[in-house]
mmCIF file of C-alpha atoms in Angstrom:
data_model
loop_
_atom_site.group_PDB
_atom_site.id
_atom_site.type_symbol
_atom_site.label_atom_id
_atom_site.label_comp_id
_atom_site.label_asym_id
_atom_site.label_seq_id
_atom_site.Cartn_x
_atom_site.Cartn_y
_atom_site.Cartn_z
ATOM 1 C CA UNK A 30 81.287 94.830 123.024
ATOM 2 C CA UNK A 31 83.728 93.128 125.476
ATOM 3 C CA UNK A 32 83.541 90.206 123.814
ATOM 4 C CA UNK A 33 85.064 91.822 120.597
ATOM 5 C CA UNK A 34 88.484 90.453 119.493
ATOM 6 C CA UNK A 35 90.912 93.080 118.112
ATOM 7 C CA UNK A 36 94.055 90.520 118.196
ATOM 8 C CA UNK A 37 93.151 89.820 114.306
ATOM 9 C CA UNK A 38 94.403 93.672 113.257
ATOM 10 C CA UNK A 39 97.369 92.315 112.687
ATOM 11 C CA UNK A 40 100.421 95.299 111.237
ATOM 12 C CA UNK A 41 102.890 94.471 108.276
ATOM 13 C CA UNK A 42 105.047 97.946 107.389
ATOM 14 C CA UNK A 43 106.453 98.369 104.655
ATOM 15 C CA UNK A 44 109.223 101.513 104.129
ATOM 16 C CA UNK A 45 111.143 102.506 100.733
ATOM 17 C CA UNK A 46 114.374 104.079 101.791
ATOM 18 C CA UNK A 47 116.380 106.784 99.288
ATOM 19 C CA UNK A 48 120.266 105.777 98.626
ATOM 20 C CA UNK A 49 122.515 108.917 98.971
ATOM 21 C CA UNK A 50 125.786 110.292 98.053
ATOM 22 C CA UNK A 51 127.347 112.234 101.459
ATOM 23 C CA UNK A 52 129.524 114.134 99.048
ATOM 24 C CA UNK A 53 127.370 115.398 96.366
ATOM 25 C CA UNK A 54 123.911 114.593 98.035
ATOM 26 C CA UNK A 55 122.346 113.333 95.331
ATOM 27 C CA UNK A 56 120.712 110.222 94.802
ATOM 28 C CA UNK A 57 123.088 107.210 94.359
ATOM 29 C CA UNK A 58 122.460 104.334 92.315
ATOM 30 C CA UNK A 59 124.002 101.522 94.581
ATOM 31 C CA UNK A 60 123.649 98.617 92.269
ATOM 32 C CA UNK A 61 121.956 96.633 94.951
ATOM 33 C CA UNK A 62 125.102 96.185 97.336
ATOM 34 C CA UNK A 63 123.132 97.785 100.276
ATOM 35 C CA UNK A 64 119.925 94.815 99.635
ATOM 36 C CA UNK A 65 122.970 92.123 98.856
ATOM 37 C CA UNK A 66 124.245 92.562 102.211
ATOM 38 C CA UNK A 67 121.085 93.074 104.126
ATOM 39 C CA UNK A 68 119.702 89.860 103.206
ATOM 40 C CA UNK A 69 122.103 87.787 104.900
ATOM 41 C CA UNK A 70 121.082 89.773 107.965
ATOM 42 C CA UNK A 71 117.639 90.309 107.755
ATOM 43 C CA UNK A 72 116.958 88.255 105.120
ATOM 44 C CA UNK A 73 113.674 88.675 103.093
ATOM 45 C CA UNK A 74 112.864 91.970 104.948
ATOM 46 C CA UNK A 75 114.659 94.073 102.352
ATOM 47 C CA UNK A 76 114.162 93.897 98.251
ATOM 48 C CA UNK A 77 115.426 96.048 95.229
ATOM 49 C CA UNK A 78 112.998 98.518 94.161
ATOM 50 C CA UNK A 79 112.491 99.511 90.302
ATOM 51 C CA UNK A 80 115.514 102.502 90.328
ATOM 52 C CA UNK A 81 118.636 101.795 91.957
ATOM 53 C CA UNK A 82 118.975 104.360 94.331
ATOM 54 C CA UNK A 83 116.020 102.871 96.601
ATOM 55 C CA UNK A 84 115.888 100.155 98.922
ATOM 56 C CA UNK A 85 112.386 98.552 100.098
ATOM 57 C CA UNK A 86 112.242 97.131 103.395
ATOM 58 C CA UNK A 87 109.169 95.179 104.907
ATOM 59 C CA UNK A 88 108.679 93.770 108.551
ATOM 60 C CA UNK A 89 107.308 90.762 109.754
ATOM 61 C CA UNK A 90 103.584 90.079 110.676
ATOM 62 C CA UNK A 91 103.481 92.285 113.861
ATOM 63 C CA UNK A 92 100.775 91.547 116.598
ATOM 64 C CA UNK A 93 101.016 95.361 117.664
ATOM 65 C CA UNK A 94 102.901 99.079 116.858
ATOM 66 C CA UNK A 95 104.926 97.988 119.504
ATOM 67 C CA UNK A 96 106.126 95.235 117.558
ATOM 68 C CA UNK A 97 105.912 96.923 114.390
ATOM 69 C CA UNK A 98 107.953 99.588 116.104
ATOM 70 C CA UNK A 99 110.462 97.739 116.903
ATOM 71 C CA UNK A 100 110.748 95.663 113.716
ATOM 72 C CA UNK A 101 110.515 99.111 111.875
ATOM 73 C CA UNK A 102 113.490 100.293 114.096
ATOM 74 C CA UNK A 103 115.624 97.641 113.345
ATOM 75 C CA UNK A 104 115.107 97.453 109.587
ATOM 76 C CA UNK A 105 116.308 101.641 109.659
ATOM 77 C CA UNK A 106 119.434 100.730 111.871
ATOM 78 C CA UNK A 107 120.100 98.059 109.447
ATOM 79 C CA UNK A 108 120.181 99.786 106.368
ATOM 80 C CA UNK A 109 121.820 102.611 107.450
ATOM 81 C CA UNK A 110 124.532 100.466 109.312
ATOM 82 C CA UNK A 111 125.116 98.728 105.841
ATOM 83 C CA UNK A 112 125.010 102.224 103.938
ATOM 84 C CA UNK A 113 127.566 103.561 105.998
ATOM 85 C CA UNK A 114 129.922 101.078 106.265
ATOM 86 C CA UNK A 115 130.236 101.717 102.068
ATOM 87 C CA UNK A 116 130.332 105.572 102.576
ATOM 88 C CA UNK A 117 126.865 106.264 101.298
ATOM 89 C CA UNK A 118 124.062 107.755 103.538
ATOM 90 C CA UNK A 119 120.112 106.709 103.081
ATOM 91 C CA UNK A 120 117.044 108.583 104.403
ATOM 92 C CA UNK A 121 112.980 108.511 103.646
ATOM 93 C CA UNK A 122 111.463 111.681 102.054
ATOM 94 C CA UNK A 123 108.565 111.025 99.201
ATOM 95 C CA UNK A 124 110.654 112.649 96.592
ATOM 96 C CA UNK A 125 114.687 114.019 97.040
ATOM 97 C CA UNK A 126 114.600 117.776 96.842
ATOM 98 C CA UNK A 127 116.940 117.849 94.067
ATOM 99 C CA UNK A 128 118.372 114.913 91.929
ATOM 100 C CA UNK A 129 116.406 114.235 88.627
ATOM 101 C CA UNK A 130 115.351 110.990 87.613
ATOM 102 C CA UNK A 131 116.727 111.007 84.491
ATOM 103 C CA UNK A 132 120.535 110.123 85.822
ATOM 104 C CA UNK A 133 119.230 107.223 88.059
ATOM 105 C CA UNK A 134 119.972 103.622 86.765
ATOM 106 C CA UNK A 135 117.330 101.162 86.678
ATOM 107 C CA UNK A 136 117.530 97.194 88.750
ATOM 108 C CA UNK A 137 118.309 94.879 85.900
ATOM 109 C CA UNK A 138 114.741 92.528 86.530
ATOM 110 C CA UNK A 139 112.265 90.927 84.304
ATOM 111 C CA UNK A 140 109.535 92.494 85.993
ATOM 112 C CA UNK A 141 110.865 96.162 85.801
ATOM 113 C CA UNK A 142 111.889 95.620 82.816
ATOM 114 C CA UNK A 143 107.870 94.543 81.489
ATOM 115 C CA UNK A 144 106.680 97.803 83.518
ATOM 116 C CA UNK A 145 109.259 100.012 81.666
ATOM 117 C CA UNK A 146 108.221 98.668 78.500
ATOM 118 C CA UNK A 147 104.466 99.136 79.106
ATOM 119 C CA UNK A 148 104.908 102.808 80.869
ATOM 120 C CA UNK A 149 107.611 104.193 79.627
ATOM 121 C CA UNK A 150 108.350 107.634 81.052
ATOM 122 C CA UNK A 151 105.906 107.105 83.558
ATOM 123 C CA UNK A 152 107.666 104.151 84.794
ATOM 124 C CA UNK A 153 111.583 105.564 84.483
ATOM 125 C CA UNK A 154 110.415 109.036 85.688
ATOM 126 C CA UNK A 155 108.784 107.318 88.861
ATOM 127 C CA UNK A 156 111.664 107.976 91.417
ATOM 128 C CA UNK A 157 109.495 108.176 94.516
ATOM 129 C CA UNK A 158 109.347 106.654 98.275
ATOM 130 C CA UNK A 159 106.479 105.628 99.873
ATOM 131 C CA UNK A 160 105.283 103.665 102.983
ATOM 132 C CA UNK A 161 102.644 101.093 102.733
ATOM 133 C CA UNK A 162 100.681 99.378 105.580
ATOM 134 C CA UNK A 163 99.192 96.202 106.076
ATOM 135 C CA UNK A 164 96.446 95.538 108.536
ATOM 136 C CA UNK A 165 95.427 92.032 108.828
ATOM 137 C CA UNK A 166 91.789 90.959 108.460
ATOM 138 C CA UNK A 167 89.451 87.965 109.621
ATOM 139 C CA UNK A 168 88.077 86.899 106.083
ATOM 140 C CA UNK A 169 88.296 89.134 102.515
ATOM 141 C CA UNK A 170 84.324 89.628 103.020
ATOM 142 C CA UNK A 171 85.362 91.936 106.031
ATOM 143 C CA UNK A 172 88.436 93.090 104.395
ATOM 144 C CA UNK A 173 86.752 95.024 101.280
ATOM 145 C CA UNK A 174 83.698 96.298 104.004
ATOM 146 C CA UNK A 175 86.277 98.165 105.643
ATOM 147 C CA UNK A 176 88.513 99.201 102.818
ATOM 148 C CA UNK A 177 84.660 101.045 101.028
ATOM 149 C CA UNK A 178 84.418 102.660 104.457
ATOM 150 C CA UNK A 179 88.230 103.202 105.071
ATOM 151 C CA UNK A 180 88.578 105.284 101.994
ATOM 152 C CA UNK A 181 87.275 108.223 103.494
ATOM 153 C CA UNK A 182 89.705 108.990 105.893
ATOM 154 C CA UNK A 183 92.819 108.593 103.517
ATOM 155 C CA UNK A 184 92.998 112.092 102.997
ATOM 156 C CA UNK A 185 92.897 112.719 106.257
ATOM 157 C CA UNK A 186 96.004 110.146 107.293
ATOM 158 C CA UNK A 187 97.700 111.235 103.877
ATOM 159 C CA UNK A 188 97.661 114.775 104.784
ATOM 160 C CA UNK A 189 99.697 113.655 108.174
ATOM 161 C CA UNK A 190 102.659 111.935 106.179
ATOM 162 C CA UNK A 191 102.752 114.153 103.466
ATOM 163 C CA UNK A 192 106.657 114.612 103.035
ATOM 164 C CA UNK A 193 107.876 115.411 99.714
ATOM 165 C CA UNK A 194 107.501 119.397 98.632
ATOM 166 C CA UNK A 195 110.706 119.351 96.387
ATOM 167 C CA UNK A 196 111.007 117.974 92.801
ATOM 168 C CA UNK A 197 114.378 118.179 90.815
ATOM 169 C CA UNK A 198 115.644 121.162 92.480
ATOM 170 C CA UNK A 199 112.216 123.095 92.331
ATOM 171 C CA UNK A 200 109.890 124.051 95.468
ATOM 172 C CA UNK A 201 106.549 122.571 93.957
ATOM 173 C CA UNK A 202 103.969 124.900 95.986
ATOM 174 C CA UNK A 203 102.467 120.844 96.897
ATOM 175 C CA UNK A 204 103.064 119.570 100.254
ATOM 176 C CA UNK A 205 103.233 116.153 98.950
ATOM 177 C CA UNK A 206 104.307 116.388 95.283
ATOM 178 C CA UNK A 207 105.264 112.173 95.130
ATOM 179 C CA UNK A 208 101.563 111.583 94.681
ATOM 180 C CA UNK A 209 101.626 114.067 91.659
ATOM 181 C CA UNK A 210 104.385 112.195 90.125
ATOM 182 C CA UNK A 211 102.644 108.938 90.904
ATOM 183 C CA UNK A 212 99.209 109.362 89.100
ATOM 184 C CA UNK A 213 101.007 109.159 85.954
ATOM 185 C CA UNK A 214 100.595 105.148 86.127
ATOM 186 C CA UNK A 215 97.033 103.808 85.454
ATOM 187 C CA UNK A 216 95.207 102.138 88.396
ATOM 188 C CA UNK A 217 96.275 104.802 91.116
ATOM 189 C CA UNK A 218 94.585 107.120 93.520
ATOM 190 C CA UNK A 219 91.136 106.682 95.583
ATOM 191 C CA UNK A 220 89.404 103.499 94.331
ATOM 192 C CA UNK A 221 85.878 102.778 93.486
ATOM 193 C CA UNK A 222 83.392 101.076 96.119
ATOM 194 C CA UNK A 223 83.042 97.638 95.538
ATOM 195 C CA UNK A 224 79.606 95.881 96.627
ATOM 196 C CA UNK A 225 81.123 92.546 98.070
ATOM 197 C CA UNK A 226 84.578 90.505 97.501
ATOM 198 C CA UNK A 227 82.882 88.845 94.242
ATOM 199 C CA UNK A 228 82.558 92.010 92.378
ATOM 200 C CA UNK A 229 86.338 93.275 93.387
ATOM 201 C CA UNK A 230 87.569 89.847 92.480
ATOM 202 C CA UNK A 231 85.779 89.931 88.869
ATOM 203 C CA UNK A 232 86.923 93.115 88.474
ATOM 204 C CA UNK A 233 90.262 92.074 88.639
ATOM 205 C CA UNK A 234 89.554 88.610 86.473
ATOM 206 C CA UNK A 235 88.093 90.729 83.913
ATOM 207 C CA UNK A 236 91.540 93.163 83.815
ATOM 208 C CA UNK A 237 93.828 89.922 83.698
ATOM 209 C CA UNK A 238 91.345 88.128 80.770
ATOM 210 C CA UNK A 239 91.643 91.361 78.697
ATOM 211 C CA UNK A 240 95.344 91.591 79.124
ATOM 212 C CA UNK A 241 95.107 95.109 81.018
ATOM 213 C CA UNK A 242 96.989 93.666 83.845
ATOM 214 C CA UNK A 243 99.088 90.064 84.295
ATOM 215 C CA UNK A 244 98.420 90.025 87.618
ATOM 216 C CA UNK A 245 96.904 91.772 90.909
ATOM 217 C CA UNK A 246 99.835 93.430 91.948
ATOM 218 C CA UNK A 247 99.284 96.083 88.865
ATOM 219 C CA UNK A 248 96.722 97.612 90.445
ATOM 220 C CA UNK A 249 98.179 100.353 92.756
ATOM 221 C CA UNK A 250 95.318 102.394 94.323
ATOM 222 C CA UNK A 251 95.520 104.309 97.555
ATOM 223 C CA UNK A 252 94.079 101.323 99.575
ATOM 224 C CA UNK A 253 93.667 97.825 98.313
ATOM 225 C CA UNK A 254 92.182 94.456 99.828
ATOM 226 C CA UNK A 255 95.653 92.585 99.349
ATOM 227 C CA UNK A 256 95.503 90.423 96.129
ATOM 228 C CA UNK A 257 97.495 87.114 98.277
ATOM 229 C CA UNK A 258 97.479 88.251 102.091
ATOM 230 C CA UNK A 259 93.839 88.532 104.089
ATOM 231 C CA UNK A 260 94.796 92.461 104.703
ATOM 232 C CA UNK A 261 94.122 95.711 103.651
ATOM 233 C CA UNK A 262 96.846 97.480 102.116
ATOM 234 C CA UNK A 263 96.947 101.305 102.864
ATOM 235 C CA UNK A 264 99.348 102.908 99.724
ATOM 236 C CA UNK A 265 98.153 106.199 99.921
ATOM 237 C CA UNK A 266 101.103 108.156 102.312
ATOM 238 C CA UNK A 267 104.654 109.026 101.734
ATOM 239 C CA UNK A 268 107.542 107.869 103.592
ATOM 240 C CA UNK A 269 107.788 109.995 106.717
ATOM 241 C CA UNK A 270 110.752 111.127 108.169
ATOM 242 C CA UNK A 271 111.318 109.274 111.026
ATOM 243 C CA UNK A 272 110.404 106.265 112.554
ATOM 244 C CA UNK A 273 107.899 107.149 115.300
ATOM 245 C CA UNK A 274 105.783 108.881 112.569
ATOM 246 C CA UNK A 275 105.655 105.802 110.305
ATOM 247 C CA UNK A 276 104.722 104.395 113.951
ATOM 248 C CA UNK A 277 102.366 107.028 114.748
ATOM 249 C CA UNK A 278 100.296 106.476 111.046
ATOM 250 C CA UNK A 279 100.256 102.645 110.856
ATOM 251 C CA UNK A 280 98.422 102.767 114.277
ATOM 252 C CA UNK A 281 95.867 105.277 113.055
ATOM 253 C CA UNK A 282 95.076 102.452 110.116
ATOM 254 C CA UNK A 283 94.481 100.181 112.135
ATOM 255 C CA UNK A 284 92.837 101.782 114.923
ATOM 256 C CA UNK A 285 90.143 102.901 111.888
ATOM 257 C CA UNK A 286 89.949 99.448 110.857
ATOM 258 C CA UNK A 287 89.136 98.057 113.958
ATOM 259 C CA UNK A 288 86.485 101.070 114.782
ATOM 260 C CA UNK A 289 84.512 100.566 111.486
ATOM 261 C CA UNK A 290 85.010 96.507 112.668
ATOM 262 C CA UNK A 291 83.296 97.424 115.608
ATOM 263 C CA UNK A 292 80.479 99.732 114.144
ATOM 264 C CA UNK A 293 79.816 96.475 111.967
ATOM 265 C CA UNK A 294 78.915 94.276 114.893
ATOM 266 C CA UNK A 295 76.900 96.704 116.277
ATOM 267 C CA UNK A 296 75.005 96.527 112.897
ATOM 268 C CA UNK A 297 76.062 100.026 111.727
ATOM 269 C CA UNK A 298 78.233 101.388 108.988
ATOM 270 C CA UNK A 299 79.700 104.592 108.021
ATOM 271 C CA UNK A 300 78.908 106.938 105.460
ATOM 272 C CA UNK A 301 79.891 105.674 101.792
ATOM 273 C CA UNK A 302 81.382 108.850 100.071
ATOM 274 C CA UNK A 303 81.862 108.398 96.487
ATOM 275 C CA UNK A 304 85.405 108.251 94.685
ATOM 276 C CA UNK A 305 85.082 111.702 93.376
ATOM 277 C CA UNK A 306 84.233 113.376 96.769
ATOM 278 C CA UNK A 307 86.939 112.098 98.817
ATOM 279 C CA UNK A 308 89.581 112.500 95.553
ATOM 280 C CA UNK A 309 88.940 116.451 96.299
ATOM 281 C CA UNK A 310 89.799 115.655 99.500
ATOM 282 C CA UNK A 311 92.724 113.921 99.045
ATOM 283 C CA UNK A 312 93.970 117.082 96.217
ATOM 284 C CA UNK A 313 93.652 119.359 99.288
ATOM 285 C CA UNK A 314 96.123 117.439 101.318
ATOM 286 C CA UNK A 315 98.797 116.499 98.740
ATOM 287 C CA UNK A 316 99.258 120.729 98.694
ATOM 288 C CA UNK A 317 98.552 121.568 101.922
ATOM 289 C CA UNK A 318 99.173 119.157 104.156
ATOM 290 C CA UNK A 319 97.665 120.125 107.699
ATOM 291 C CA UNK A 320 97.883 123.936 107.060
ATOM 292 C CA UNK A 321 94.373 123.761 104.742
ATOM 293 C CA UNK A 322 91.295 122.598 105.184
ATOM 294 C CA UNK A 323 89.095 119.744 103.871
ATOM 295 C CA UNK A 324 85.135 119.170 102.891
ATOM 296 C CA UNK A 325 82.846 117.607 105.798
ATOM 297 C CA UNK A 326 80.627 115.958 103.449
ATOM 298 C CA UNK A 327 78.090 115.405 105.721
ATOM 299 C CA UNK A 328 77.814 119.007 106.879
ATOM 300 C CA UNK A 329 78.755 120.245 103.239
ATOM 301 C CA UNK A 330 81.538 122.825 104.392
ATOM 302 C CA UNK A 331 84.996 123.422 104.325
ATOM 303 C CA UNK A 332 86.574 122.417 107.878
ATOM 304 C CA UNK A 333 89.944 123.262 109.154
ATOM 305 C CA UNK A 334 92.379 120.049 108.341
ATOM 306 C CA UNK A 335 93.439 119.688 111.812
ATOM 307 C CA UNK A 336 90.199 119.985 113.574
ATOM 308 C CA UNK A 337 89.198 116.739 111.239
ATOM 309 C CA UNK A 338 92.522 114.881 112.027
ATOM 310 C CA UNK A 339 91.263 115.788 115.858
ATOM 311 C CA UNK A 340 87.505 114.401 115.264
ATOM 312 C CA UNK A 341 89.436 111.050 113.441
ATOM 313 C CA UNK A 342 91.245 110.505 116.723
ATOM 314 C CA UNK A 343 88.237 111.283 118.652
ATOM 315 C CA UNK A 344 86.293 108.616 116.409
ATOM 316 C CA UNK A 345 88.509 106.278 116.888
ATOM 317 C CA UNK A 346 89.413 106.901 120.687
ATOM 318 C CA UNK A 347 87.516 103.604 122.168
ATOM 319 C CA UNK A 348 89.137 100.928 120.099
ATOM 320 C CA UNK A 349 92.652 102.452 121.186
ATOM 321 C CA UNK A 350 93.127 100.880 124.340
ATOM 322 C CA UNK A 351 92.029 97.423 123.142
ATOM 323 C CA UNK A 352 94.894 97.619 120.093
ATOM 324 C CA UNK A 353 97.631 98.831 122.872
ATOM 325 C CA UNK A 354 98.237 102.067 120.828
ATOM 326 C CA UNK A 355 97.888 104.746 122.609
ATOM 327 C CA UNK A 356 101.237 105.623 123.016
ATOM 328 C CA UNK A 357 101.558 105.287 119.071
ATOM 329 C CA UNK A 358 99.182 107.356 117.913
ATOM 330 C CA UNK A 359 99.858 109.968 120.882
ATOM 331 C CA UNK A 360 102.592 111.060 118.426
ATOM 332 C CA UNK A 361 100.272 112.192 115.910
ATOM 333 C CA UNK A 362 99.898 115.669 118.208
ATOM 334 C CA UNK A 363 103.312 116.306 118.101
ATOM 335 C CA UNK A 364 102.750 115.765 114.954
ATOM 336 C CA UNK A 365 100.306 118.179 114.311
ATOM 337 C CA UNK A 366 102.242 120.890 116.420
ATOM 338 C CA UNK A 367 105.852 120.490 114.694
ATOM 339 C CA UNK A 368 104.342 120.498 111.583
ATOM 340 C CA UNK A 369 104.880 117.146 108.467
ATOM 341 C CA UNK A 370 107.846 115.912 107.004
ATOM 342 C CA UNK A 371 107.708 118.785 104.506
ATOM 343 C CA UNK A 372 106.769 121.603 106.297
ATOM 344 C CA UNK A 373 109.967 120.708 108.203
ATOM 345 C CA UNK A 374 111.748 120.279 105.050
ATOM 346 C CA UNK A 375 110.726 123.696 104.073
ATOM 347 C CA UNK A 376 111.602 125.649 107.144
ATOM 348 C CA UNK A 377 114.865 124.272 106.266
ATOM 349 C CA UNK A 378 115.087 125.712 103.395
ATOM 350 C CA UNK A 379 113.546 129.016 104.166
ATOM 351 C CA UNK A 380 115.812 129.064 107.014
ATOM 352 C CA UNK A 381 118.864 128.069 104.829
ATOM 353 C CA UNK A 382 117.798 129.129 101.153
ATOM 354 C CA UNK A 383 119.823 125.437 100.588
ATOM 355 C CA UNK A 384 118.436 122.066 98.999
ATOM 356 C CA UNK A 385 121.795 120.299 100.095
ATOM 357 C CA UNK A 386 121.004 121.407 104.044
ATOM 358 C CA UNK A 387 117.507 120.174 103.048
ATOM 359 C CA UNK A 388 118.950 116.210 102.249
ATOM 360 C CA UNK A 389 121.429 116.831 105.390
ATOM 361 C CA UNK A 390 118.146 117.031 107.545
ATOM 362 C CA UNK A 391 116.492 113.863 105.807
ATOM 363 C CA UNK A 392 119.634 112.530 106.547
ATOM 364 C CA UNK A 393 120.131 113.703 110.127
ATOM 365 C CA UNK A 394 116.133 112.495 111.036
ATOM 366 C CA UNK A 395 116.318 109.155 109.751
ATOM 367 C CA UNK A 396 117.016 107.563 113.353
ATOM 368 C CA UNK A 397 116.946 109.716 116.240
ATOM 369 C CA UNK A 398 114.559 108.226 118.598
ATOM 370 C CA UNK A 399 115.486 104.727 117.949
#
C-alpha cells in the first residue's frame, strides 16, 4: 500500500467566532467593523455571518494540520487583534451561556434576508457557532464513498467538540445544546446514504426544480460532498475552544477519510449504518459528550464513549504517519483527560455559580497556545 498517495486529503477550516462586550459580556452586534477591517489584512479569509455578533473565518487550501494550524492560528490572532483594538473581545463556544437571540441585530444581505423570510424564527433564533472542515478529494465518485462510510463516526468526533451546554442564561442538561437549536432548519443532521454521485446530484436537481431549495448551499447536513469544491464537508461539531482542538478534530477527519480511502483500494468497505442508527448515536453525544456511552452496532451494545473514541484512533492509527498528523491528533488524549469545551465551561460554573466567569474563560482560551 506504499504506493498509496495521501497528498490529495487536502484541509480547508472553517471557524465562526462570537463578538463580545468586555463590559457587559454579552454578545455584541459589531455591524461588521471587525470583517471590514480584516479583509484588508487577510482578505477573503473572513465573511459576515447571518447575526451581527459573529464573524466567519476560513483558511486557505492547506496541504497538512500543520498548515492548517498555522493558518487557523493566524486567522484567531487576527480577529482578536482587530476586536481589541475597538474594545470588544471575541471567543468560540457553540452557543454564549447567556445573551438571547432576540436582542442581536441581523447583517443587512440579500441572502439573509431570503433565509429569514423562508424560516422565520428558526432563522433569527439561530445564534450559534460552529466549525466546519473541508477535506479535499480525488474525484466526487470517491468523495460521496467516503462521506456514506464517514457518517458513522460523526458522533463519535462530535462528541469530542461538543462545546455549548448554556442557552440564554439556562444550564441545558445537553453537552452540546447548538445542535438542538440547529435542527430547527430543514435539511440538517445525519444524511441519508447515497448509492453513487448521480443519485446525490439528482437529489439535489430535483430540490432546486421543485423550488425546495435555490441552490446547494441550502442543504446543511452533518457531512456533505461539497456542492462547488471536490471535498467533503464535515458540519457536524461546534466551535471548540481553542485552537489546538479545532487542530486536533480536523486531523481526525481526515485521517478517517484517508483510512476508508485506503480500505477502498484494498477492495474493502466499512459497515453502512443506516441514518436512524447513527442519529441515536449522535443524540447521545450532543448530551453527554465523552462522559456517556454510545451503541456498537456491530456488537449491538452500549460501549463506553471514550473506549470508542480510543478504537477510532486505533482504526485509524496506520494512515497517521503518511498525513504527518500525529502530533495533531495526539491532542485528542488530552482531550479526553481535561474533559470538552463544555465540561470545562461547566466546572466553571460549578466552581463559580457565575455565567459572566463562564464568557471570561471563553474569552481567556481563545489563544493560549498560539
Amino acid at each position: 500500500m506504499a504506493s498509496l498517495s495521501y497528498k490529495q486529503f487536502t484541509l480547508g477550516v472553517e471557524e465562526e467566532y462570537m463578538v463580545l462586550d468586555p463590559l457587559t459580556h454579552e454578545l455584541k452586534s459589531h455591524e461588521q467593523k471587525i470583517v471590514h477591517e480584516g479583509q484588508k489584512i487577510i482578505m477573503d479569509k473572513v465573511k459576515a455571518e447571518m447575526h451581527q455578533a459573529v464573524v466567519e473565518v476560513g483558511t486557505d487550501i492547506c496541504a497538512d494540520v500543520d498548515e492548517a494550524f498555522m493558518d487557523v492560528s493566524t486567522l484567531r490572532k487576527t480577529i482578536s487583534s482587530i476586536a481589541d483594538g475597538m474594545g470588544l473581545w471575541v471567543g468560540a463556544s457553540g452557543t454564549h451561556p447567556f445573551s438571547h437571540w432576540e436582542s442581536q441585530l441581523i447583517t443587512e444581505h440579500v441572502r439573509y434576508s431570503e433565509i429569514v423570510n423562508e424560516l422565520q424564527e428558526a432563522a433569527r433564533s439561530n445564534l450559534v457557532f460552529g466549525l466546519h472542515v473541508h477535506v479535499g478529494m480525488e474525484t466526487r465518485e470517491m468523495a460521496i464513498h467516503i462521506a456514506n462510510s464517514a457518517r458513522y463516526f460523526l458522533p463519535h468526533v462530535f462528541a469530542l467538540s461538543t462545546n455549548s451546554p448554556f442557552w440564554e442564561g439556562r444550564q441545558t442538561g445537553y453537552k452540546s445544546f447548538r445542535t438542538k437549536v440547529f435542527e430547527k432548519f430543514p435539511r440538517t443532521g445525519i444524511p441519508d446514504h447515497f448509492e453513487s454521485i448521480e443519485e446525490y446530484d439528482n437529489y439535489i436537481k430535483l430540490l432546486v426544480k421543485t423550488n425546495c431549495i435555490d441552490n446547494a448551499k441550502k442543504i446543511w447536513w452533518d457531512l456533505r460532498v461539497h456542492p462547488f469544491f471536490n471535498t467533503v464537508e464535515f458540519r457536524i461539531c461546534d466551535i471548540p475552544l481553542t485552537a489546538q482542538e479545532t487542530i486536533a478534530i480536523a486531523g481526525l477527519f481526515q485521517a478517517i477519510c484517508a483510512k476508508l480511502y485506503k480500505l477502498r483500494a484494498q477492495n474493502l468497505n466499512f459497515m453502512m449504518y443506516n441514518r436512524r442508527l447513527i442519529t441515536e448515536n449522535k443524540w447521545r453525544a450532543s448530551r453527554y459528550g465523552i462522559d456517556g456511552s454510545m451503541i456498537d452496532f456491530g456488537k449491538e451494545c452500549e460501549v463506553n464513549t471514550r473506549v470508542l473514541i480510543y478504537e477510532l484512533l486505533d482504526f485509524v492509527d496506520d494512515v497517521i504517519p503518511h498525513l504527518g498528523s500525529a502530533n495533531a491528533i495526539s491532542h485528542v488524549h488530552k482531550m479526553l483527560e481535561q474533559g470538552t469545551g463544555a465540561d470545562r465551561q461547566l466546572k466553571v460554573f460549578e466552581d463559580t455559580k457565575s455565567l459572566v466567569n463562564v464568557v471570561d474563560y471563553i474569552h481567556a482560551s481563545f489563544l493560549p497556545g498560539l
